[in-house]
Amino acid sequence: MAQALHLISPSPSSSLPTATITKPSLASSPRLLSFRPIRRRLPSAISAIIVSDNGKTPPEAAATIEVDAATEAEMKENGFRSTRRTKLVCTIGPATCGEEQLEALAVGGMNVARINMCHGTREWHRSVIRSVRRLNEEKGFAVAVMMDTEGSEIHMGDLGGSAPSARAEDGEVWTFSVRAFNSPLPERTITVNYDGFAEDVKVGDELLVDGGMVRFEVIEKIGPDVKCICTDPGLMLPRANLTFWRDGSLVRERNSMLPTISSKDWLDIDFGIAEGVDFIAISFVKSAEVINHLKSYVAARARDSDIAVIAKIESIDSLANLEEIIRASDGAMVARGDLGAQIPLEQVPAAQQKIVQLCRQLNRPVIVASQLLESMIEYPTPTRAEVADVSEAVRQRADALMLSGESAMGQFPDKALTVLRSVSLRIEKWWREEKRHEAVVLPDIASSFSDSISEEICNSAAKMANNLEVDALFVFTKSGHMASLLSRCRPDCPIFAFTNTTSVRRRLNLQWGLIPFRLTFSDDMESNLNRTFSLLKARGMIKSGDLIIAVSDMLQSIQVMNVP
Ligand SMILES: Nc1ncnc2c1ncn2[C@@H]1O[C@H](COP(=O)(O)OP(=O)(O)OP(=O)(O)O)[C@@H](O)[C@H]1O
Ligand SMILES: CC(=O)C(=O)O
Ligand SMILES: [K+]
Ligand SMILES: [Mg+2]
C-alpha cells in the first residue's frame, strides 16, 4: 500500500492535495520535522499534514449528528476543554430500575448501565435493558448496557422469603448447607451453591462472607451441613460470595475446577446477545482461553453488532495470567470486591495500579469497581477516605469508575453519581493545571504495518495536541480503533470521536476522554470536516477560531486547523 504525505492549504474548503511527497522522503521532510508552532492561530502557509493511502471520493451523506444529551449539556456547562474525561458505570438494581430513576442517572452522567446476573429475574433484566434503550431513543442519551455474569464461584443462595439480608451475631451457630430447602429456610440456615462445599471444608477453617464482612469458623460437619460459629458479626446479603481460608491461605479445592462460564451463564449470555447488550463482563476469569472462547461465540451469534468482552479481574488465577487475559479481552474490570476476598486487602491497591497501567499499555479500557462510595449506600455524603479512593482511581487515569450497591440498592444513587462526577472533574482539572505529563511508557502494540501507522499517528497527534494546546482532537473512525489509540495517550484536550454506527458509539462510552458522536461520513476528510464543523457550530458545541487536530482511520492523516 503506497503511503503519501500530502501538505494541504489552510482553508478546509480548498481542494486537496496541493503537494505530494512520497513516503521515502517522509523522514527527511523539513516541513514535518520543524512543524511545531507554539501558538494557537495557525500560520497561513500550512494548516494540515495528511498521510494518505487513498483518495476516494465519497458519496454525500445525511446531515445529522448525534451525541449523548447529558454529555452535550455537560460540555455546554463547563466548556468542552473541561468536559469530564473519566467514564461512569452504574449498577442498576431495585433502587434505580424505574424509568424516572434511570433517567436521573442518565442526566447525572451515567455512561454505562450494568446489570448483574447474580441478582434479579430474566424479566427484570429485560425490562431494565429495554428501559435504557427507550430512554436513549426518546431522550437522546447514549447509555451503553453491560451484562455481568454470575460465574460459578461459591456463593450463598437467596435468604429465603423476601429477606433482604440476615444478621449474624458473635457466637451464633449457623448452618451452611448444600441441601435444597423449601422457602422459608430453617432459622440460621444459609444455602450454598457449590455441591462440593461440605466435602472441601475442614473443621477449623475460616469462612468469609463477602470477603470478610462477616466471618465464621467451621466447628462441625454433618453430611451436607456445615456448622459454623460466627466470629465477626455483620450483615449477610443474598448471594454473597463465600471463601474459606486454612492456615492463612485461601482454600481452592475442587471449586477451582468449576467452569468460569457456567451453564446458567451461557443462557444469560444468549439472552444478552438477543437483547443486544454492548458489553459482557465475565466474572472470575482464570485464563485467556475462556475470553477467546466467548469472543468467538459472540462473533458467530451477534452478527450485526459487536459486543465487547470485559474480563473481571477478581481471582488469584486472573492475577497470575493477567497480561494474556487483558490481551485477549476488549477491556478489564478491577473487581475489588471479590479480589479483596482472594488476596490480602493490603495487596489490592497495588494490584489495582498494576491492572490499570497494563490496560493502558495494551490499549484496553479499564473500570475500577466496588466500594468506591460504599458508605453512601446508607448516608448522603461520602467519607473522606472514599473521596480519596475515587481521586486515586482518577489520578491513575482509569477509563471508568463503577457504582455497585450505591446505585443498585442504596438510598442515595444520584448523590453517589454526583460525587463521582465532581471528584473526577476536580482531579482531572488539577492534573491539567499541574501539567503532569505522566511517566507512563506506552509500548508499541501494533500487530501490522498498517496498525503501526495508526499508532504513530495517534501518538503524534496527541503530543501535538498537548504542545499546541489545541481545543479538541477530532477522530473519524469506523471501528473505533483510532479513537481508542488517542484515548490511550490521555491527551490534555477532549477527543471528539465520530463514528457511523450506533453500537461503536455506545462502546466508546467506556473509554477515557472520548466524546462519541454518531455521524454519517465518507472517505473524503475535507467534506467530513466541513460538515462536522457546521453541524457542531449549529449546536453551539464549537466556534470559529477553535484550534483542532483531526485524524481518521479511512485516510490515515493528521490535520491541524482553526474552525472556520
Ligand atoms: N438486580 C438486582 N436485584 C436486587 N438486588 C441487586 C441487584 N443488583 C444488585 N443488587 C444489590 O446490590 C448489591 C451490590 O451489587 P453488585 O452488583 O456489586 O453485586 P455483588 O453481589 O456484590 O456481586 P459482584 O461480585 O458480582 O459484583 C448486591 O449485593 C445486591 O444486594
Ligand atoms: C464487581 C465485582 O464483581 C466485584 O468487585 O467483585
Ligand atoms: K457478577
Ligand atoms: Mg465479583
PDB file of N, CA and C in Angstrom, residues 359-437:
ATOM      1  N   CYS A 359      -3.547  -2.195  31.369  1.00  0.00           N
ATOM      2  CA  CYS A 359      -4.639  -1.975  30.406  1.00  0.00           C
ATOM      3  C   CYS A 359      -4.324  -0.778  29.524  1.00  0.00           C
ATOM      4  N   ARG A 360      -3.790   0.241  30.128  1.00  0.00           N
ATOM      5  CA  ARG A 360      -3.434   1.434  29.354  1.00  0.00           C
ATOM      6  C   ARG A 360      -2.359   1.081  28.334  1.00  0.00           C
ATOM      7  N   GLN A 361      -1.359   0.360  28.771  1.00  0.00           N
ATOM      8  CA  GLN A 361      -0.282  -0.017  27.852  1.00  0.00           C
ATOM      9  C   GLN A 361      -0.812  -0.852  26.698  1.00  0.00           C
ATOM     10  N   LEU A 362      -1.706  -1.779  26.999  1.00  0.00           N
ATOM     11  CA  LEU A 362      -2.213  -2.687  25.964  1.00  0.00           C
ATOM     12  C   LEU A 362      -3.437  -2.122  25.250  1.00  0.00           C
ATOM     13  N   ASN A 363      -3.790  -0.893  25.593  1.00  0.00           N
ATOM     14  CA  ASN A 363      -4.925  -0.215  24.974  1.00  0.00           C
ATOM     15  C   ASN A 363      -6.253  -0.951  25.173  1.00  0.00           C
ATOM     16  N   ARG A 364      -6.550  -1.253  26.427  1.00  0.00           N
ATOM     17  CA  ARG A 364      -7.852  -1.828  26.758  1.00  0.00           C
ATOM     18  C   ARG A 364      -8.482  -0.943  27.826  1.00  0.00           C
ATOM     19  N   PRO A 365      -9.760  -0.583  27.673  1.00  0.00           N
ATOM     20  CA  PRO A 365     -10.383   0.229  28.717  1.00  0.00           C
ATOM     21  C   PRO A 365     -10.452  -0.527  30.047  1.00  0.00           C
ATOM     22  N   VAL A 366     -10.315   0.208  31.139  1.00  0.00           N
ATOM     23  CA  VAL A 366     -10.318  -0.441  32.456  1.00  0.00           C
ATOM     24  C   VAL A 366     -11.270   0.289  33.407  1.00  0.00           C
ATOM     25  N   ILE A 367     -12.033  -0.511  34.135  1.00  0.00           N
ATOM     26  CA  ILE A 367     -13.020   0.019  35.088  1.00  0.00           C
ATOM     27  C   ILE A 367     -12.528  -0.290  36.494  1.00  0.00           C
ATOM     28  N   VAL A 368     -12.542   0.700  37.373  1.00  0.00           N
ATOM     29  CA  VAL A 368     -12.231   0.430  38.781  1.00  0.00           C
ATOM     30  C   VAL A 368     -13.571   0.303  39.513  1.00  0.00           C
ATOM     31  N   ALA A 369     -13.769  -0.845  40.174  1.00  0.00           N
ATOM     32  CA  ALA A 369     -15.089  -1.150  40.724  1.00  0.00           C
ATOM     33  C   ALA A 369     -15.049  -1.580  42.177  1.00  0.00           C
ATOM     34  N   SER A 370     -16.152  -1.350  42.856  1.00  0.00           N
ATOM     35  CA  SER A 370     -16.502  -1.851  44.186  1.00  0.00           C
ATOM     36  C   SER A 370     -16.033  -1.007  45.359  1.00  0.00           C
ATOM     37  N   GLN A 371     -17.029  -0.663  46.140  1.00  0.00           N
ATOM     38  CA  GLN A 371     -16.860   0.049  47.404  1.00  0.00           C
ATOM     39  C   GLN A 371     -16.263   1.434  47.257  1.00  0.00           C
ATOM     40  N   LEU A 372     -16.348   2.041  46.056  1.00  0.00           N
ATOM     41  CA  LEU A 372     -15.790   3.383  45.895  1.00  0.00           C
ATOM     42  C   LEU A 372     -16.466   4.348  46.865  1.00  0.00           C
ATOM     43  N   LEU A 373     -17.788   4.195  47.002  1.00  0.00           N
ATOM     44  CA  LEU A 373     -18.531   5.101  47.898  1.00  0.00           C
ATOM     45  C   LEU A 373     -19.476   4.283  48.776  1.00  0.00           C
ATOM     46  N   GLU A 374     -18.965   3.165  49.277  1.00  0.00           N
ATOM     47  CA  GLU A 374     -19.797   2.188  49.997  1.00  0.00           C
ATOM     48  C   GLU A 374     -20.682   2.827  51.080  1.00  0.00           C
ATOM     49  N   SER A 375     -20.149   3.802  51.817  1.00  0.00           N
ATOM     50  CA  SER A 375     -20.944   4.358  52.925  1.00  0.00           C
ATOM     51  C   SER A 375     -22.170   5.104  52.403  1.00  0.00           C
ATOM     52  N   MET A 376     -22.139   5.481  51.117  1.00  0.00           N
ATOM     53  CA  MET A 376     -23.286   6.208  50.559  1.00  0.00           C
ATOM     54  C   MET A 376     -24.481   5.303  50.278  1.00  0.00           C
ATOM     55  N   ILE A 377     -24.318   3.991  50.503  1.00  0.00           N
ATOM     56  CA  ILE A 377     -25.495   3.125  50.459  1.00  0.00           C
ATOM     57  C   ILE A 377     -26.469   3.611  51.542  1.00  0.00           C
ATOM     58  N   GLU A 378     -25.904   4.055  52.657  1.00  0.00           N
ATOM     59  CA  GLU A 378     -26.746   4.492  53.773  1.00  0.00           C
ATOM     60  C   GLU A 378     -26.733   5.979  54.061  1.00  0.00           C
ATOM     61  N   TYR A 379     -25.644   6.662  53.690  1.00  0.00           N
ATOM     62  CA  TYR A 379     -25.508   8.070  54.076  1.00  0.00           C
ATOM     63  C   TYR A 379     -25.405   8.976  52.855  1.00  0.00           C
ATOM     64  N   PRO A 380     -25.886  10.211  52.977  1.00  0.00           N
ATOM     65  CA  PRO A 380     -25.880  11.099  51.808  1.00  0.00           C
ATOM     66  C   PRO A 380     -24.523  11.721  51.467  1.00  0.00           C
ATOM     67  N   THR A 381     -23.549  11.596  52.358  1.00  0.00           N
ATOM     68  CA  THR A 381     -22.221  12.119  51.998  1.00  0.00           C
ATOM     69  C   THR A 381     -21.190  11.004  52.139  1.00  0.00           C
ATOM     70  N   PRO A 382     -20.145  11.062  51.319  1.00  0.00           N
ATOM     71  CA  PRO A 382     -19.120  10.018  51.381  1.00  0.00           C
ATOM     72  C   PRO A 382     -18.144  10.286  52.522  1.00  0.00           C
ATOM     73  N   THR A 383     -17.348   9.292  52.870  1.00  0.00           N
ATOM     74  CA  THR A 383     -16.287   9.538  53.846  1.00  0.00           C
ATOM     75  C   THR A 383     -15.105  10.180  53.116  1.00  0.00           C
ATOM     76  N   ARG A 384     -14.237  10.814  53.858  1.00  0.00           N
ATOM     77  CA  ARG A 384     -13.033  11.415  53.257  1.00  0.00           C
ATOM     78  C   ARG A 384     -12.190  10.333  52.595  1.00  0.00           C
ATOM     79  N   ALA A 385     -12.171   9.170  53.228  1.00  0.00           N
ATOM     80  CA  ALA A 385     -11.356   8.082  52.675  1.00  0.00           C
ATOM     81  C   ALA A 385     -11.908   7.632  51.320  1.00  0.00           C
ATOM     82  N   GLU A 386     -13.232   7.620  51.208  1.00  0.00           N
ATOM     83  CA  GLU A 386     -13.831   7.223  49.927  1.00  0.00           C
ATOM     84  C   GLU A 386     -13.500   8.231  48.831  1.00  0.00           C
ATOM     85  N   VAL A 387     -13.578   9.517  49.189  1.00  0.00           N
ATOM     86  CA  VAL A 387     -13.242  10.544  48.191  1.00  0.00           C
ATOM     87  C   VAL A 387     -11.781  10.386  47.768  1.00  0.00           C
ATOM     88  N   ALA A 388     -10.925  10.063  48.721  1.00  0.00           N
ATOM     89  CA  ALA A 388      -9.511   9.863  48.386  1.00  0.00           C
ATOM     90  C   ALA A 388      -9.333   8.651  47.468  1.00  0.00           C
ATOM     91  N   ASP A 389     -10.127   7.622  47.698  1.00  0.00           N
ATOM     92  CA  ASP A 389     -10.044   6.412  46.860  1.00  0.00           C
ATOM     93  C   ASP A 389     -10.490   6.712  45.425  1.00  0.00           C
ATOM     94  N   VAL A 390     -11.599   7.453  45.297  1.00  0.00           N
ATOM     95  CA  VAL A 390     -12.084   7.826  43.965  1.00  0.00           C
ATOM     96  C   VAL A 390     -11.016   8.679  43.262  1.00  0.00           C
ATOM     97  N   SER A 391     -10.454   9.641  44.016  1.00  0.00           N
ATOM     98  CA  SER A 391      -9.427  10.512  43.446  1.00  0.00           C
ATOM     99  C   SER A 391      -8.240   9.706  42.928  1.00  0.00           C
ATOM    100  N   GLU A 392      -7.859   8.718  43.692  1.00  0.00           N
ATOM    101  CA  GLU A 392      -6.711   7.906  43.303  1.00  0.00           C
ATOM    102  C   GLU A 392      -6.982   7.162  41.987  1.00  0.00           C
ATOM    103  N   ALA A 393      -8.191   6.634  41.838  1.00  0.00           N
ATOM    104  CA  ALA A 393      -8.531   5.933  40.592  1.00  0.00           C
ATOM    105  C   ALA A 393      -8.522   6.912  39.413  1.00  0.00           C
ATOM    106  N   VAL A 394      -8.996   8.140  39.643  1.00  0.00           N
ATOM    107  CA  VAL A 394      -8.997   9.148  38.579  1.00  0.00           C
ATOM    108  C   VAL A 394      -7.553   9.551  38.255  1.00  0.00           C
ATOM    109  N   ARG A 395      -6.764   9.702  39.302  1.00  0.00           N
ATOM    110  CA  ARG A 395      -5.360  10.084  39.129  1.00  0.00           C
ATOM    111  C   ARG A 395      -4.576   8.998  38.389  1.00  0.00           C
ATOM    112  N   GLN A 396      -4.961   7.739  38.632  1.00  0.00           N
ATOM    113  CA  GLN A 396      -4.325   6.643  37.886  1.00  0.00           C
ATOM    114  C   GLN A 396      -4.772   6.643  36.437  1.00  0.00           C
ATOM    115  N   ARG A 397      -5.766   7.477  36.127  1.00  0.00           N
ATOM    116  CA  ARG A 397      -6.290   7.641  34.786  1.00  0.00           C
ATOM    117  C   ARG A 397      -6.970   6.374  34.275  1.00  0.00           C
ATOM    118  N   ALA A 398      -7.707   5.739  35.181  1.00  0.00           N
ATOM    119  CA  ALA A 398      -8.565   4.630  34.775  1.00  0.00           C
ATOM    120  C   ALA A 398      -9.600   5.180  33.805  1.00  0.00           C
ATOM    121  N   ASP A 399     -10.101   4.342  32.912  1.00  0.00           N
ATOM    122  CA  ASP A 399     -11.116   4.798  31.970  1.00  0.00           C
ATOM    123  C   ASP A 399     -12.430   5.091  32.664  1.00  0.00           C
ATOM    124  N   ALA A 400     -12.795   4.220  33.616  1.00  0.00           N
ATOM    125  CA  ALA A 400     -14.136   4.341  34.189  1.00  0.00           C
ATOM    126  C   ALA A 400     -14.157   3.950  35.658  1.00  0.00           C
ATOM    127  N   LEU A 401     -15.135   4.531  36.366  1.00  0.00           N
ATOM    128  CA  LEU A 401     -15.389   4.202  37.765  1.00  0.00           C
ATOM    129  C   LEU A 401     -16.770   3.573  37.836  1.00  0.00           C
ATOM    130  N   MET A 402     -16.960   2.683  38.777  1.00  0.00           N
ATOM    131  CA  MET A 402     -18.253   1.985  38.833  1.00  0.00           C
ATOM    132  C   MET A 402     -18.906   2.087  40.205  1.00  0.00           C
ATOM    133  N   LEU A 403     -20.221   2.296  40.201  1.00  0.00           N
ATOM    134  CA  LEU A 403     -21.011   2.199  41.428  1.00  0.00           C
ATOM    135  C   LEU A 403     -21.631   0.807  41.466  1.00  0.00           C
ATOM    136  N   SER A 404     -21.664   0.167  42.648  1.00  0.00           N
ATOM    137  CA  SER A 404     -22.302  -1.149  42.788  1.00  0.00           C
ATOM    138  C   SER A 404     -23.558  -1.000  43.624  1.00  0.00           C
ATOM    139  N   GLY A 405     -23.449  -1.428  44.899  1.00  0.00           N
ATOM    140  CA  GLY A 405     -24.592  -1.302  45.802  1.00  0.00           C
ATOM    141  C   GLY A 405     -25.071   0.145  45.947  1.00  0.00           C
ATOM    142  N   GLU A 406     -24.146   1.114  45.787  1.00  0.00           N
ATOM    143  CA  GLU A 406     -24.513   2.533  45.958  1.00  0.00           C
ATOM    144  C   GLU A 406     -25.669   2.900  45.027  1.00  0.00           C
ATOM    145  N   SER A 407     -25.607   2.381  43.771  1.00  0.00           N
ATOM    146  CA  SER A 407     -26.694   2.711  42.840  1.00  0.00           C
ATOM    147  C   SER A 407     -27.728   1.589  42.755  1.00  0.00           C
ATOM    148  N   ALA A 408     -27.325   0.339  43.040  1.00  0.00           N
ATOM    149  CA  ALA A 408     -28.276  -0.774  42.894  1.00  0.00           C
ATOM    150  C   ALA A 408     -29.312  -0.777  44.010  1.00  0.00           C
ATOM    151  N   MET A 409     -28.868  -0.612  45.236  1.00  0.00           N
ATOM    152  CA  MET A 409     -29.842  -0.720  46.319  1.00  0.00           C
ATOM    153  C   MET A 409     -29.620   0.313  47.423  1.00  0.00           C
ATOM    154  N   GLY A 410     -28.820   1.350  47.114  1.00  0.00           N
ATOM    155  CA  GLY A 410     -28.544   2.359  48.131  1.00  0.00           C
ATOM    156  C   GLY A 410     -29.655   3.390  48.224  1.00  0.00           C
ATOM    157  N   GLN A 411     -29.552   4.233  49.237  1.00  0.00           N
ATOM    158  CA  GLN A 411     -30.580   5.256  49.428  1.00  0.00           C
ATOM    159  C   GLN A 411     -30.285   6.531  48.649  1.00  0.00           C
ATOM    160  N   PHE A 412     -29.041   6.671  48.149  1.00  0.00           N
ATOM    161  CA  PHE A 412     -28.672   7.941  47.505  1.00  0.00           C
ATOM    162  C   PHE A 412     -27.942   7.734  46.171  1.00  0.00           C
ATOM    163  N   PRO A 413     -28.563   6.984  45.246  1.00  0.00           N
ATOM    164  CA  PRO A 413     -27.854   6.704  43.992  1.00  0.00           C
ATOM    165  C   PRO A 413     -27.444   7.959  43.224  1.00  0.00           C
ATOM    166  N   ASP A 414     -28.323   8.952  43.147  1.00  0.00           N
ATOM    167  CA  ASP A 414     -27.989  10.154  42.371  1.00  0.00           C
ATOM    168  C   ASP A 414     -26.873  10.953  43.034  1.00  0.00           C
ATOM    169  N   LYS A 415     -26.934  10.993  44.369  1.00  0.00           N
ATOM    170  CA  LYS A 415     -25.878  11.722  45.084  1.00  0.00           C
ATOM    171  C   LYS A 415     -24.528  11.026  44.899  1.00  0.00           C
ATOM    172  N   ALA A 416     -24.541   9.698  44.930  1.00  0.00           N
ATOM    173  CA  ALA A 416     -23.282   8.965  44.745  1.00  0.00           C
ATOM    174  C   ALA A 416     -22.707   9.258  43.363  1.00  0.00           C
ATOM    175  N   LEU A 417     -23.585   9.298  42.350  1.00  0.00           N
ATOM    176  CA  LEU A 417     -23.117   9.587  40.995  1.00  0.00           C
ATOM    177  C   LEU A 417     -22.557  11.011  40.917  1.00  0.00           C
ATOM    178  N   THR A 418     -23.218  11.930  41.597  1.00  0.00           N
ATOM    179  CA  THR A 418     -22.727  13.317  41.615  1.00  0.00           C
ATOM    180  C   THR A 418     -21.332  13.391  42.235  1.00  0.00           C
ATOM    181  N   VAL A 419     -21.111  12.603  43.282  1.00  0.00           N
ATOM    182  CA  VAL A 419     -19.781  12.616  43.912  1.00  0.00           C
ATOM    183  C   VAL A 419     -18.730  12.107  42.915  1.00  0.00           C
ATOM    184  N   LEU A 420     -19.045  11.013  42.227  1.00  0.00           N
ATOM    185  CA  LEU A 420     -18.079  10.500  41.238  1.00  0.00           C
ATOM    186  C   LEU A 420     -17.795  11.555  40.178  1.00  0.00           C
ATOM    187  N   ARG A 421     -18.870  12.208  39.739  1.00  0.00           N
ATOM    188  CA  ARG A 421     -18.706  13.188  38.668  1.00  0.00           C
ATOM    189  C   ARG A 421     -17.864  14.375  39.129  1.00  0.00           C
ATOM    190  N   SER A 422     -18.207  14.912  40.299  1.00  0.00           N
ATOM    191  CA  SER A 422     -17.485  16.125  40.699  1.00  0.00           C
ATOM    192  C   SER A 422     -16.048  15.819  41.122  1.00  0.00           C
ATOM    193  N   VAL A 423     -15.821  14.677  41.733  1.00  0.00           N
ATOM    194  CA  VAL A 423     -14.428  14.348  42.082  1.00  0.00           C
ATOM    195  C   VAL A 423     -13.618  14.125  40.801  1.00  0.00           C
ATOM    196  N   SER A 424     -14.211  13.453  39.820  1.00  0.00           N
ATOM    197  CA  SER A 424     -13.492  13.236  38.553  1.00  0.00           C
ATOM    198  C   SER A 424     -13.105  14.564  37.933  1.00  0.00           C
ATOM    199  N   LEU A 425     -14.082  15.463  37.826  1.00  0.00           N
ATOM    200  CA  LEU A 425     -13.815  16.761  37.195  1.00  0.00           C
ATOM    201  C   LEU A 425     -12.706  17.513  37.915  1.00  0.00           C
ATOM    202  N   ARG A 426     -12.775  17.484  39.247  1.00  0.00           N
ATOM    203  CA  ARG A 426     -11.814  18.249  40.043  1.00  0.00           C
ATOM    204  C   ARG A 426     -10.402  17.704  39.867  1.00  0.00           C
ATOM    205  N   ILE A 427     -10.278  16.394  39.946  1.00  0.00           N
ATOM    206  CA  ILE A 427      -8.935  15.791  39.851  1.00  0.00           C
ATOM    207  C   ILE A 427      -8.378  15.944  38.432  1.00  0.00           C
ATOM    208  N   GLU A 428      -9.249  15.797  37.442  1.00  0.00           N
ATOM    209  CA  GLU A 428      -8.780  15.964  36.055  1.00  0.00           C
ATOM    210  C   GLU A 428      -8.276  17.395  35.838  1.00  0.00           C
ATOM    211  N   LYS A 429      -9.000  18.356  36.405  1.00  0.00           N
ATOM    212  CA  LYS A 429      -8.624  19.766  36.245  1.00  0.00           C
ATOM    213  C   LYS A 429      -7.267  20.018  36.909  1.00  0.00           C
ATOM    214  N   TRP A 430      -7.170  19.486  38.103  1.00  0.00           N
ATOM    215  CA  TRP A 430      -5.920  19.639  38.858  1.00  0.00           C
ATOM    216  C   TRP A 430      -4.756  19.070  38.048  1.00  0.00           C
ATOM    217  N   TRP A 431      -4.994  17.935  37.445  1.00  0.00           N
ATOM    218  CA  TRP A 431      -3.962  17.282  36.640  1.00  0.00           C
ATOM    219  C   TRP A 431      -3.510  18.184  35.490  1.00  0.00           C
ATOM    220  N   ARG A 432      -4.513  18.779  34.810  1.00  0.00           N
ATOM    221  CA  ARG A 432      -4.161  19.637  33.670  1.00  0.00           C
ATOM    222  C   ARG A 432      -3.436  20.903  34.123  1.00  0.00           C
ATOM    223  N   GLU A 433      -3.912  21.480  35.251  1.00  0.00           N
ATOM    224  CA  GLU A 433      -3.277  22.694  35.758  1.00  0.00           C
ATOM    225  C   GLU A 433      -1.823  22.442  36.150  1.00  0.00           C
ATOM    226  N   GLU A 434      -1.618  21.278  36.725  1.00  0.00           N
ATOM    227  CA  GLU A 434      -0.264  20.953  37.164  1.00  0.00           C
ATOM    228  C   GLU A 434       0.617  20.520  36.000  1.00  0.00           C
ATOM    229  N   LYS A 435      -0.016  20.339  34.836  1.00  0.00           N
ATOM    230  CA  LYS A 435       0.698  19.869  33.651  1.00  0.00           C
ATOM    231  C   LYS A 435       1.550  18.644  33.973  1.00  0.00           C
ATOM    232  N   ARG A 436       0.880  17.662  34.535  1.00  0.00           N
ATOM    233  CA  ARG A 436       1.602  16.450  34.900  1.00  0.00           C
ATOM    234  C   ARG A 436       1.663  15.518  33.720  1.00  0.00           C
ATOM    235  N   HIS A 437       2.717  15.635  32.951  1.00  0.00           N
ATOM    236  CA  HIS A 437       2.841  14.685  31.846  1.00  0.00           C
ATOM    237  C   HIS A 437       3.449  13.425  32.416  1.00  0.00           C
TER     238      HIS A 437
END
